[in-house]
PDB file of C-alpha atoms in Angstrom:
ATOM      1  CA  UNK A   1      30.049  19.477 -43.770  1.00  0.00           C
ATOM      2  CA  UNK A   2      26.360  20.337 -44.228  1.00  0.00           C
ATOM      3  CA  UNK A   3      25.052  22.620 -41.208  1.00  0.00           C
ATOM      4  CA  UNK A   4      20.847  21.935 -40.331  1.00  0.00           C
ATOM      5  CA  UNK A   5      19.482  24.864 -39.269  1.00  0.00           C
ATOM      6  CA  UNK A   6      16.693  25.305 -37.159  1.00  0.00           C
ATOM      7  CA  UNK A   7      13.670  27.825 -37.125  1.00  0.00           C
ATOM      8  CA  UNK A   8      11.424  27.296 -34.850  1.00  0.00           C
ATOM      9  CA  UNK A   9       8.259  29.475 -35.541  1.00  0.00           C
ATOM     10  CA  UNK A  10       7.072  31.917 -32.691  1.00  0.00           C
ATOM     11  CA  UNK A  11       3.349  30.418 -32.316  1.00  0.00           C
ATOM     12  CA  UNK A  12       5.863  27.126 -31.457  1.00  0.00           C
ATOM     13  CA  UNK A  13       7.569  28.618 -28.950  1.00  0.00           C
ATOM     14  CA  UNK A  14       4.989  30.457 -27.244  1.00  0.00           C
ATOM     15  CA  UNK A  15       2.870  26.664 -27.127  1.00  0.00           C
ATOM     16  CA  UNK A  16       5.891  25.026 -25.196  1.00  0.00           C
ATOM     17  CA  UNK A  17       6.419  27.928 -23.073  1.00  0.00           C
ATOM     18  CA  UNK A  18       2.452  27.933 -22.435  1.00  0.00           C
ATOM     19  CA  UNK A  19       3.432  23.917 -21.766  1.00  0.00           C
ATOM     20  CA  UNK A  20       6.282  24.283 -19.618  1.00  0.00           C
ATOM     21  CA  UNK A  21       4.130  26.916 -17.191  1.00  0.00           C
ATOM     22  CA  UNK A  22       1.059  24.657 -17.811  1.00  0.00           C
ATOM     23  CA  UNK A  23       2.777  21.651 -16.295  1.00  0.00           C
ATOM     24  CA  UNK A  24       4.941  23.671 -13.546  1.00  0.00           C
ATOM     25  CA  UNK A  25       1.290  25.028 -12.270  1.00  0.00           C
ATOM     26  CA  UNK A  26       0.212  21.599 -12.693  1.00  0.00           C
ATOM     27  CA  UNK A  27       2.958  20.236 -10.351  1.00  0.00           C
ATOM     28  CA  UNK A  28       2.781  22.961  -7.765  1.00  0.00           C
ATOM     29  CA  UNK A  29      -1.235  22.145  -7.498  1.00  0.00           C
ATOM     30  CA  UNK A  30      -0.599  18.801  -6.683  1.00  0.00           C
ATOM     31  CA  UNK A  31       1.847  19.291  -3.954  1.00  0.00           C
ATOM     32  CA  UNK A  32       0.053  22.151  -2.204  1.00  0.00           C
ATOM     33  CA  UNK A  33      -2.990  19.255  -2.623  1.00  0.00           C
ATOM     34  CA  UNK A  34      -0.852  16.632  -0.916  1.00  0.00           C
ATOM     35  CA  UNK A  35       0.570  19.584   1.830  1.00  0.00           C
ATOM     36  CA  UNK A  36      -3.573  20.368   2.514  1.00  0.00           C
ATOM     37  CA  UNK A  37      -4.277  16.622   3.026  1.00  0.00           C
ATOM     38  CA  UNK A  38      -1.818  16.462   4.904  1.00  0.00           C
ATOM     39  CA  UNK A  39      -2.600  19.208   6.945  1.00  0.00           C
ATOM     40  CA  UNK A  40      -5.878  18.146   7.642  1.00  0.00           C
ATOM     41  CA  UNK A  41      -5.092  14.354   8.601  1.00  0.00           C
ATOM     42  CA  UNK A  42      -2.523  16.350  11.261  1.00  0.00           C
ATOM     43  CA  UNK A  43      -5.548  17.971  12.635  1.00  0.00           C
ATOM     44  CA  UNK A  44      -7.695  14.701  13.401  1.00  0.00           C
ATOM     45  CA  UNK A  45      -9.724  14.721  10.273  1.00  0.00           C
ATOM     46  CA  UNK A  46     -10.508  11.150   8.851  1.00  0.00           C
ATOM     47  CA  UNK A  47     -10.191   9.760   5.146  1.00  0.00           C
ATOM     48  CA  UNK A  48     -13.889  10.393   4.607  1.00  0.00           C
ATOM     49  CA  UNK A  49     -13.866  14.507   5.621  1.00  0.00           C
ATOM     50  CA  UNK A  50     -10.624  15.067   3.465  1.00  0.00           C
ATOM     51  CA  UNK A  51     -12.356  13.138   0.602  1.00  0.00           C
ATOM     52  CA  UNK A  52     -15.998  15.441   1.062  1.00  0.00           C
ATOM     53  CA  UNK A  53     -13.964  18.606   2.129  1.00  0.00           C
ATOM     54  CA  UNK A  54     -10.555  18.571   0.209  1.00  0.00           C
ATOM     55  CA  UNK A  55     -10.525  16.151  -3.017  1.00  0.00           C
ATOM     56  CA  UNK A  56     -13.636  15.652  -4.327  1.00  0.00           C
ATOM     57  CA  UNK A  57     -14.395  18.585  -5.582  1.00  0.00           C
ATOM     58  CA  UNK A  58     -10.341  19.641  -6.723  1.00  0.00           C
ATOM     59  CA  UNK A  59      -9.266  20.480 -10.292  1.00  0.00           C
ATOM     60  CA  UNK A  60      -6.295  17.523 -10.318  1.00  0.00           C
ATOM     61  CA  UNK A  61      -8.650  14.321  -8.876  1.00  0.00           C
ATOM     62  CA  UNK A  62      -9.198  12.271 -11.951  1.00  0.00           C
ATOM     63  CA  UNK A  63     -11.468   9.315 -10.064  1.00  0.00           C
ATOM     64  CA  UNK A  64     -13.075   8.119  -6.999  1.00  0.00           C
ATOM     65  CA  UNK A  65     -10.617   6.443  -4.587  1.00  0.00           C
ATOM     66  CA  UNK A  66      -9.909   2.461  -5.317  1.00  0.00           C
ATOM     67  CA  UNK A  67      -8.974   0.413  -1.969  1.00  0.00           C
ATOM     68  CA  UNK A  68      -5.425  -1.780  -2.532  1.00  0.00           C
ATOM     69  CA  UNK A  69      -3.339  -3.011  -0.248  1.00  0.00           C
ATOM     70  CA  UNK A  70       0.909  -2.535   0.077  1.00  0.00           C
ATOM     71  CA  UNK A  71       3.158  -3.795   2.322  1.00  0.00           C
ATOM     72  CA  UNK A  72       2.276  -2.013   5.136  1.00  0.00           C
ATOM     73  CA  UNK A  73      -1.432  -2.986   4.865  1.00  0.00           C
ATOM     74  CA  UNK A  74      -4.485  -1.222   2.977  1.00  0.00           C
ATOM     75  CA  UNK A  75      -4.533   2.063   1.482  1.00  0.00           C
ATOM     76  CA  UNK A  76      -6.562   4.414  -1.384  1.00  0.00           C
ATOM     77  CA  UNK A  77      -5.733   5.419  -3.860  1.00  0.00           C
ATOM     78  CA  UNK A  78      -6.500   8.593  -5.601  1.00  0.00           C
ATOM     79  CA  UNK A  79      -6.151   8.906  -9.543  1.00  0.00           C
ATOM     80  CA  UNK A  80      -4.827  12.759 -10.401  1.00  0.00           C
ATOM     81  CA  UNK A  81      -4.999  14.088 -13.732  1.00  0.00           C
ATOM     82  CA  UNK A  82      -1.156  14.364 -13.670  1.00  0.00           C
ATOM     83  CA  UNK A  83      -0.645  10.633 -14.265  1.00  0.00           C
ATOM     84  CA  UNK A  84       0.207  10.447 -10.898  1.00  0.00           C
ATOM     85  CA  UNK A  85      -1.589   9.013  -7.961  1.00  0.00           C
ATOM     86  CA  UNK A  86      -2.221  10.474  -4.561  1.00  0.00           C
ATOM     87  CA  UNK A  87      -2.065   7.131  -1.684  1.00  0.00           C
ATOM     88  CA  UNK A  88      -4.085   7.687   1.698  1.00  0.00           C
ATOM     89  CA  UNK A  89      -1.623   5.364   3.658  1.00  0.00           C
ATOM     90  CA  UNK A  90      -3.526   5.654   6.915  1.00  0.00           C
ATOM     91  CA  UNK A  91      -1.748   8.073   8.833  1.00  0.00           C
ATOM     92  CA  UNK A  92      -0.580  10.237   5.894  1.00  0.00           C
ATOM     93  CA  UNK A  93      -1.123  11.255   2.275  1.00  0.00           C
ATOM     94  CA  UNK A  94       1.474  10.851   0.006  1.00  0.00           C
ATOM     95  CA  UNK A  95       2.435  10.707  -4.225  1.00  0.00           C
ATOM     96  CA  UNK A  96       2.941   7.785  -6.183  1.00  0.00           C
TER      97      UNK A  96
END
């Protein structure tokens, strides 16, 4: 029986532990995003404020918002640099 054996070289494994924290920090930005938005829409603040005050201006918003509509009427959505997409539903935030 032949056996593979595998070296991995140590600039290798320091890149996908540098990837691993890279997309853990990643992850963690965007919730604590969605938690502020959140936060904010709690406190009476409308789409527009969050938008100028909040997302605009944040590392992880890829785009301007784009107006669709689901099943429970319109919404905005929000592309993120994650591949994911933050959805202004109305009365909350929340990740698509």
């Amino acid at each position: 029986m032949t056996e593979i054996k595998f070296f991995a070289s140590k600039s290798f494994i320091c890149g996908a532990i540098t990837y691993l924290r890279y997309r853990r920090s990643m992850r963690n930005a965007v919730a604590r995003l969605v938690d502020t938005c959140n936060a904010e829409r709690s406190k009476g603040s409308d789409f527009p404020t969050i938008w100028r005050d909040v997302l605009k201006a944040h590392p992880c918003v890829l785009g301007q918002p784009v107006q669709d509509s689901g099943e429970d009427g319109p919404l905005l959505r929000i592309p993120l640099i994650t591949g994911q997409v933050l959805v202004f539903l109305g009365s909350h935030f929340s990740l698509w």
